[in-house]
GROMACS .gro file of C-alpha atoms in nm:
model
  291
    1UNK     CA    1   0.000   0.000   0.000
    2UNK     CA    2   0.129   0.367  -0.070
    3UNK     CA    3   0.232   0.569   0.182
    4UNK     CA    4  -0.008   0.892   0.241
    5UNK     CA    5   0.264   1.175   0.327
    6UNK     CA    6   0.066   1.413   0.518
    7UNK     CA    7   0.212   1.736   0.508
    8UNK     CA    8  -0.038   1.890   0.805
    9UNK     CA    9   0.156   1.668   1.039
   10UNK     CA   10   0.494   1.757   0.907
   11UNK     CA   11   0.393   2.141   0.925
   12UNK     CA   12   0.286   2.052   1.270
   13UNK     CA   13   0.590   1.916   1.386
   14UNK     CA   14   0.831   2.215   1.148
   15UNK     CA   15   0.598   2.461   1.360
   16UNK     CA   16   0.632   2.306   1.716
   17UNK     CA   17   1.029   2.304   1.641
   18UNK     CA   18   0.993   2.696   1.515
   19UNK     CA   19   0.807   2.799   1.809
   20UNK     CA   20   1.105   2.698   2.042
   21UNK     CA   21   1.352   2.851   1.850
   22UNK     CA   22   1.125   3.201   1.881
   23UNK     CA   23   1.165   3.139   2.250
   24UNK     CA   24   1.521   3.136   2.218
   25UNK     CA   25   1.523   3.419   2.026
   26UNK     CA   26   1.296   3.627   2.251
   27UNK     CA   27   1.542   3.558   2.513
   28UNK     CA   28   1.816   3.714   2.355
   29UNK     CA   29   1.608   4.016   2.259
   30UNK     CA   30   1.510   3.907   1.944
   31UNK     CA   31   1.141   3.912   1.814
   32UNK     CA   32   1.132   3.750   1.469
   33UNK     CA   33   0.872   3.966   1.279
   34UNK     CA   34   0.647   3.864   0.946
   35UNK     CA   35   0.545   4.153   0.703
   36UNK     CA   36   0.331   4.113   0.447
   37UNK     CA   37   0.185   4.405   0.153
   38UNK     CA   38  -0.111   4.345   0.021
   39UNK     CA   39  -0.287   4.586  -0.237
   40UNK     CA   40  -0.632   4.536  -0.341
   41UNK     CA   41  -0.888   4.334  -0.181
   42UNK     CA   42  -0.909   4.017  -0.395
   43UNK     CA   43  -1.062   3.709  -0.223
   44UNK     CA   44  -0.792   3.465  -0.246
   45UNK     CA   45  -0.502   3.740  -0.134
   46UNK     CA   46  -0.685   3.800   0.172
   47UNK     CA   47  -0.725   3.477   0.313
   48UNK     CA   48  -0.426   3.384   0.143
   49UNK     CA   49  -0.256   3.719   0.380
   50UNK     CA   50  -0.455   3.606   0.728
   51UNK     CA   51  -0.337   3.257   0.719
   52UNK     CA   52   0.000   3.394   0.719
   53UNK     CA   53  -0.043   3.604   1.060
   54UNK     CA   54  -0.248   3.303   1.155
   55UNK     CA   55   0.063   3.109   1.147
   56UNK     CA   56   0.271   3.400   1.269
   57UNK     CA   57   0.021   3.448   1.601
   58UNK     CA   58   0.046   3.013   1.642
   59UNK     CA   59   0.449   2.991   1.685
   60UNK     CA   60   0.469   3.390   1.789
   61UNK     CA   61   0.609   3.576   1.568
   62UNK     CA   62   0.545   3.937   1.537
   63UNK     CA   63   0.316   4.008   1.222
   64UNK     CA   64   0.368   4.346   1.060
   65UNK     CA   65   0.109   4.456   0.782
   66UNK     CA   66   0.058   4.684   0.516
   67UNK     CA   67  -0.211   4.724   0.315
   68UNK     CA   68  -0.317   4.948   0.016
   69UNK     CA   69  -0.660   4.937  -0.223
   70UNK     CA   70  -0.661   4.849  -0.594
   71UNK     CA   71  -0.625   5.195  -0.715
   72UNK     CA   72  -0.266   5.248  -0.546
   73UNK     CA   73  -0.014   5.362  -0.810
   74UNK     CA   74   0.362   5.201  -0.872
   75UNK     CA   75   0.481   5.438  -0.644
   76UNK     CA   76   0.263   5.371  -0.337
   77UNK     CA   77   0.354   5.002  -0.360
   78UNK     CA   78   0.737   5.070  -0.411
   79UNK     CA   79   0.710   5.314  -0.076
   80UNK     CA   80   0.530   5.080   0.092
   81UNK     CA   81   0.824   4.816   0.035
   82UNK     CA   82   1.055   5.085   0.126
   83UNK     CA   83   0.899   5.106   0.452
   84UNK     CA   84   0.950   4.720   0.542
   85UNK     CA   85   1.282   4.723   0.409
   86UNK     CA   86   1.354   4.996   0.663
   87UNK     CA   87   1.141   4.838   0.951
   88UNK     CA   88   1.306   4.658   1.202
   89UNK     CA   89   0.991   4.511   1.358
   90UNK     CA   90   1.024   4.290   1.049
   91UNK     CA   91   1.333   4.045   0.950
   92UNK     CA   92   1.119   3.920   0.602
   93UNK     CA   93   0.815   3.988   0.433
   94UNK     CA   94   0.624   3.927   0.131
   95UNK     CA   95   0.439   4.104  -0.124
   96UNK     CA   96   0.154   3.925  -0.211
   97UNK     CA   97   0.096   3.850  -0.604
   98UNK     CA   98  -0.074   3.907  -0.828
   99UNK     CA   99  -0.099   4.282  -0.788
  100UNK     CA  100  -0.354   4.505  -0.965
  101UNK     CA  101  -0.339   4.536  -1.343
  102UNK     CA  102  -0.066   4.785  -1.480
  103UNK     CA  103   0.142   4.757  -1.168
  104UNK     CA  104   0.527   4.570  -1.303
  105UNK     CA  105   0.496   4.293  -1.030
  106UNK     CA  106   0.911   4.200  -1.127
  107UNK     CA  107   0.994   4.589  -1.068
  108UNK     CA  108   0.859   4.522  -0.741
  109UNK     CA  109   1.015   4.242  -0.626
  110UNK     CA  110   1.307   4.367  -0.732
  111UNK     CA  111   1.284   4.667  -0.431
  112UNK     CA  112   1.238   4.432  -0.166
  113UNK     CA  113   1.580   4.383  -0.012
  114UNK     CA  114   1.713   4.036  -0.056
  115UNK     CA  115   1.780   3.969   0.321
  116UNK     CA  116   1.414   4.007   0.373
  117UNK     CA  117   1.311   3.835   0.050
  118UNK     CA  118   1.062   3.565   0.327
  119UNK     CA  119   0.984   3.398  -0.014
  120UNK     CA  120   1.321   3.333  -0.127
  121UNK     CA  121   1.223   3.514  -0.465
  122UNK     CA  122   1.411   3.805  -0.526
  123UNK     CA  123   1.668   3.761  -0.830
  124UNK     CA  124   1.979   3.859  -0.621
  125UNK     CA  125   1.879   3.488  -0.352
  126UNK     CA  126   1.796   3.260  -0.686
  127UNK     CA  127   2.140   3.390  -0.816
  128UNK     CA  128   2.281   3.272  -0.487
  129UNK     CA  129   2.112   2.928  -0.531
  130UNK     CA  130   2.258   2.864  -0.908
  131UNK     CA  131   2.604   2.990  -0.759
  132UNK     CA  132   2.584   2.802  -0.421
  133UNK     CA  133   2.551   2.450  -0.582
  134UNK     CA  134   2.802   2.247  -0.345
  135UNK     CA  135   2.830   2.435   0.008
  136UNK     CA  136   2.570   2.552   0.293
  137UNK     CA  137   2.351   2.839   0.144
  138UNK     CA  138   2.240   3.142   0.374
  139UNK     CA  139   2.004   3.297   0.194
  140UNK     CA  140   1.625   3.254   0.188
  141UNK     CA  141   1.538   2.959   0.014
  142UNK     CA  142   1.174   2.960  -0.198
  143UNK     CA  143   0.910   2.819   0.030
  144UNK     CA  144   0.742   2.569  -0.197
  145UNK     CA  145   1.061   2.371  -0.331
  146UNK     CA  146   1.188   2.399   0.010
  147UNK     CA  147   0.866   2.236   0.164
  148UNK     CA  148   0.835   1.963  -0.112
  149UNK     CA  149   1.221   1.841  -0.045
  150UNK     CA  150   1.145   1.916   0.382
  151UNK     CA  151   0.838   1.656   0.320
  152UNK     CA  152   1.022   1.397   0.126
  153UNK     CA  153   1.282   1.376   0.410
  154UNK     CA  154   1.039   1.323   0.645
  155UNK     CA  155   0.932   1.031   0.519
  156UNK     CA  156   1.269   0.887   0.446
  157UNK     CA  157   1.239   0.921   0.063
  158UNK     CA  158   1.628   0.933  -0.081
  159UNK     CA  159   1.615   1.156  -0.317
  160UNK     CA  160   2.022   1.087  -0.441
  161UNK     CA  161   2.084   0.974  -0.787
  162UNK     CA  162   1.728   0.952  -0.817
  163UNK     CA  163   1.539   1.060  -1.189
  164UNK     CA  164   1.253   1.332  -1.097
  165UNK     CA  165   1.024   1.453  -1.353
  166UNK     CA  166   0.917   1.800  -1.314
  167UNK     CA  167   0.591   1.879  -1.500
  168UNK     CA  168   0.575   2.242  -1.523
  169UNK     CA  169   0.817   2.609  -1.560
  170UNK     CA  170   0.653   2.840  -1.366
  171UNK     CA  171   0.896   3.039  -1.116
  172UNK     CA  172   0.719   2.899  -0.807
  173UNK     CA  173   0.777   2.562  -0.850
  174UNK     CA  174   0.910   2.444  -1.162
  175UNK     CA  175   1.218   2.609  -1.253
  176UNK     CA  176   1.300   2.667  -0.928
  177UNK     CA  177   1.243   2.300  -0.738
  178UNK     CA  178   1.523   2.195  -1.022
  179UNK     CA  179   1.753   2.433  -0.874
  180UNK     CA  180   1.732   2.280  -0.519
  181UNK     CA  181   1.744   1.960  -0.622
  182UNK     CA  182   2.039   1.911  -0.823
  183UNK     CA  183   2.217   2.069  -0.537
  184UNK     CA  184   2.498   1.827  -0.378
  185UNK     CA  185   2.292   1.836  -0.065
  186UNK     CA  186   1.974   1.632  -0.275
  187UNK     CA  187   2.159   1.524  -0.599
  188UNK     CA  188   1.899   1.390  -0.796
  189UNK     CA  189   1.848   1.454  -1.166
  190UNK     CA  190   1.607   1.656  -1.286
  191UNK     CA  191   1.424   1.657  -1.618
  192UNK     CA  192   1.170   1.989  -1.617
  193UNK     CA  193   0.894   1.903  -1.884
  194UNK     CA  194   0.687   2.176  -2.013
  195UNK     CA  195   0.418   2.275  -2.302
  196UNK     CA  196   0.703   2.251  -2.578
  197UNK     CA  197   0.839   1.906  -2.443
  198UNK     CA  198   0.812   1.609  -2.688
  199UNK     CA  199   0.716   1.250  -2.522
  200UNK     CA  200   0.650   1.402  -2.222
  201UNK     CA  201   0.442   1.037  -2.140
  202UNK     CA  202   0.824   0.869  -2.182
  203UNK     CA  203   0.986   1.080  -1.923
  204UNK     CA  204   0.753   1.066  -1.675
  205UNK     CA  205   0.670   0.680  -1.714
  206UNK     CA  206   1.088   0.638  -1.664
  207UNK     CA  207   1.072   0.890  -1.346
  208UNK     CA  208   1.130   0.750  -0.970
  209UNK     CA  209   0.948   1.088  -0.840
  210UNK     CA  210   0.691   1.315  -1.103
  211UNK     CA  211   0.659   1.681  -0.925
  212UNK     CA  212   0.332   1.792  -1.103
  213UNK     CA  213   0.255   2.125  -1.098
  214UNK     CA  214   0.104   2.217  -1.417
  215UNK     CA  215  -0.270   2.339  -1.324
  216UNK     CA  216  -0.402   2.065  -1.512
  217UNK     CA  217  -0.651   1.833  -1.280
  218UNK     CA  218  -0.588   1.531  -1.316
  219UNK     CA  219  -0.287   1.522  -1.571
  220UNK     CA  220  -0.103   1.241  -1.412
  221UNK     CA  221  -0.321   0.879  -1.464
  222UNK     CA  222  -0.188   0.584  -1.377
  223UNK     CA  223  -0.043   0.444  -1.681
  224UNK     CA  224   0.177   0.731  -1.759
  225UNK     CA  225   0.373   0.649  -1.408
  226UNK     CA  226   0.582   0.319  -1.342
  227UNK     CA  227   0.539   0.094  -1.060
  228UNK     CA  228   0.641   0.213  -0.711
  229UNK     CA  229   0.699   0.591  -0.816
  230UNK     CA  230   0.695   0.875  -0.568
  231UNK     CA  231   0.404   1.141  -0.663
  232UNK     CA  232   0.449   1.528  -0.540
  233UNK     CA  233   0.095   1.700  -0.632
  234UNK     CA  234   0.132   2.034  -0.652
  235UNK     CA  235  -0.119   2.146  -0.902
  236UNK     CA  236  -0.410   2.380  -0.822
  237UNK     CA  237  -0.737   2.350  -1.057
  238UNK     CA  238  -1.067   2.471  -0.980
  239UNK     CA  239  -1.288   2.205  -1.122
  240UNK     CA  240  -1.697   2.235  -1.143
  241UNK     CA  241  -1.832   1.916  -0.915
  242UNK     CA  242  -2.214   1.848  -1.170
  243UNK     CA  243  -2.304   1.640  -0.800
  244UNK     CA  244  -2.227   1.846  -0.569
  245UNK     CA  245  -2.334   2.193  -0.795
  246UNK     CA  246  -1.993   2.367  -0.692
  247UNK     CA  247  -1.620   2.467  -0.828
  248UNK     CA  248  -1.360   2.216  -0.580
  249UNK     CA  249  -1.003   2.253  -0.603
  250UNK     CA  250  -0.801   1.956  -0.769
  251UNK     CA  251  -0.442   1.846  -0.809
  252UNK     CA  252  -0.267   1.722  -1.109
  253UNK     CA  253  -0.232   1.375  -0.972
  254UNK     CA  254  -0.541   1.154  -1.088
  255UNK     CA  255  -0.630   0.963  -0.754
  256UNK     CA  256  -0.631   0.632  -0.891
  257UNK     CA  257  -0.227   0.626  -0.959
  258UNK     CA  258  -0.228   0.630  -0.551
  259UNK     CA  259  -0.268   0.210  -0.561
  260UNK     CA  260   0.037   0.236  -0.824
  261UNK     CA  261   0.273   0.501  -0.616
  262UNK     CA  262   0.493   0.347  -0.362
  263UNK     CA  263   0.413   0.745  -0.155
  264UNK     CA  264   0.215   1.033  -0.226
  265UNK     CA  265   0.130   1.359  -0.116
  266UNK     CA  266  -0.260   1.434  -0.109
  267UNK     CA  267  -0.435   1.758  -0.210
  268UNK     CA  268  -0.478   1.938  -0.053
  269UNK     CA  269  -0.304   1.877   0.270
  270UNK     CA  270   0.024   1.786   0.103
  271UNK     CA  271   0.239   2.036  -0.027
  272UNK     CA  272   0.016   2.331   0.078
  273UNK     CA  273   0.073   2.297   0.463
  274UNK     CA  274   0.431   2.292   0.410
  275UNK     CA  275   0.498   2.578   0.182
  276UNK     CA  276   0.325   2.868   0.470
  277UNK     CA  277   0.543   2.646   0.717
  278UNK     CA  278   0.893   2.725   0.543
  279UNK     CA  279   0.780   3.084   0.494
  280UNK     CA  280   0.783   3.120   0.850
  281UNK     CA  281   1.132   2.881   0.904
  282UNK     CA  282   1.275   3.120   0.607
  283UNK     CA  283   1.160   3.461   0.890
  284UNK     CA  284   1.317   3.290   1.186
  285UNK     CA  285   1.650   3.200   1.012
  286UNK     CA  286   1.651   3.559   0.911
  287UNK     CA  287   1.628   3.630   1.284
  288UNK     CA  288   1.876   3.408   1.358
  289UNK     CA  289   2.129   3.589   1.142
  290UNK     CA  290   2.073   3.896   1.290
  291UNK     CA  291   2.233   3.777   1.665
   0.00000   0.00000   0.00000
């Protein structure tokens, strides 16, 4: 039988560990401290935004927040940034995406300053992960790839010398995960298929691990994976349920390769849990270096 990885519990446990560290921290004077900037009041941001302080209030971490409506101009966003870069109530935060229409979201990330980058985005920290292949890296690592490689460790899934097939190139996830995992630290091999790749069936049916985060429900179906592989669902799809009469999120990973997959990571409660935990592990780091 597969094994379920259940990324709730391995949040739990990454959270439990943070909240001591804090403690540590506090008693040296140190309060680790979350900002976030969000602009506009789009549904999704704003839960998206109070599940961060959420997590920030659980493990006690300071949250610091800006916010500013749909109307504000380049320049209100870029001071707003200015004003966390400056703040030292705050070691990281994050601007949340997508910002309004017109606004260059990449001219804004690039303001933030890269030792408070809490989503391990900014150009100047993925430089430092191409660079940093071999040794110990110190700068914020993205949250996503971070928590998918965290959750594979937990469950004692060797990830060296191993053949993972990527399904997707978007900066989140795709292109980056490749980065982290070619890394001595991991050393597995990474093929990154995309919309142009040819065969695309072939490399994922030859794959030990398939990382699928395309946005396309139920991409991955059992007889395009072999025997015993790992499967990392990381896809987000709003589907339309005819039974139930309503839209329900769904992953890229068909549920019936779970009988095929030697582990899997459900979704929601997978990868999702762990990506808002390694936000947080990214802040208190930043903490950390600041002792």
């Amino acid at each position: 039988m597969a094994t379920r990885i259940d990324g709730k519990k391995v949040a739990a446990d990454i959270k439990a560990d943070l909240a001591e560290r804090v403690e540590r921290l506090k008693a040296q004077g140190v309060v680790p401290g979350l900002g976030t900037l969000l602009v506009g009041e789009d549904p999704g941001s704003v839960k998206y935004v109070a599940g961060k302080h959420a997590d920030c209030k659980e493990i006690g971490v300071n949250s610091v927040k800006r916010e500013l409506p749909a109307d504000a101009s380049f320049e209100d966003i870029a001071n707003a940034v200015k004003e966390l870069n400056e703040d030292p109530a705050c070691n990281g935060f994050i601007v949340q995406l997508p910002l309004p229409k017109g606004i260059d979201q990449n001219a804004i990330i690039d303001l933030i300053d890269p030792a408070k980058d809490a989503d391990g985005m900014h150009p100047y920290n993925l430089g430092e992960l191409v660079l940093h292949v071999r040794g110990d890296i110190s700068t914020p690592l993205p949250c996503t790839p971070r928590g998918v490689i965290e959750l594979l460790k937990a469950y004692d899934i060797d990830l060296n010398g191993k053949e993972v097939c990527v399904l997707g190139r978007g900066i989140t996830i795709g292109r980056t995960i490749g980065l982290m995992l070619t890394r001595n630290a991991v050393n597995a091999t990474v093929t990154l298929c995309h919309t142009g790749t040819k065969d695309v069936v072939d490399h994922m049916r030859r794959a030990d691990v398939i990382v699928a985060a395309m946005g396309s429900a139920g991409f991955v179906t059992p007889d395009k994976i072999k025997e015993g592989a790992v499967l990392v669902d990381v896809g987000v799809s709003r589907v339309f349920d005819e039974e139930a009469g309503r839209y329900r999120i769904k992953g890229d990973v068909d549920k019936a390769c779970y009988d095929k997959a030697s582990a899997y990571t459900p979704n929601p409660g997978g990868v999702g849990p762990m990506t808002r935990a390694m936000l947080l592990a990214n802040v208190v780091e930043m903490a950390e270096r600041s002792l």
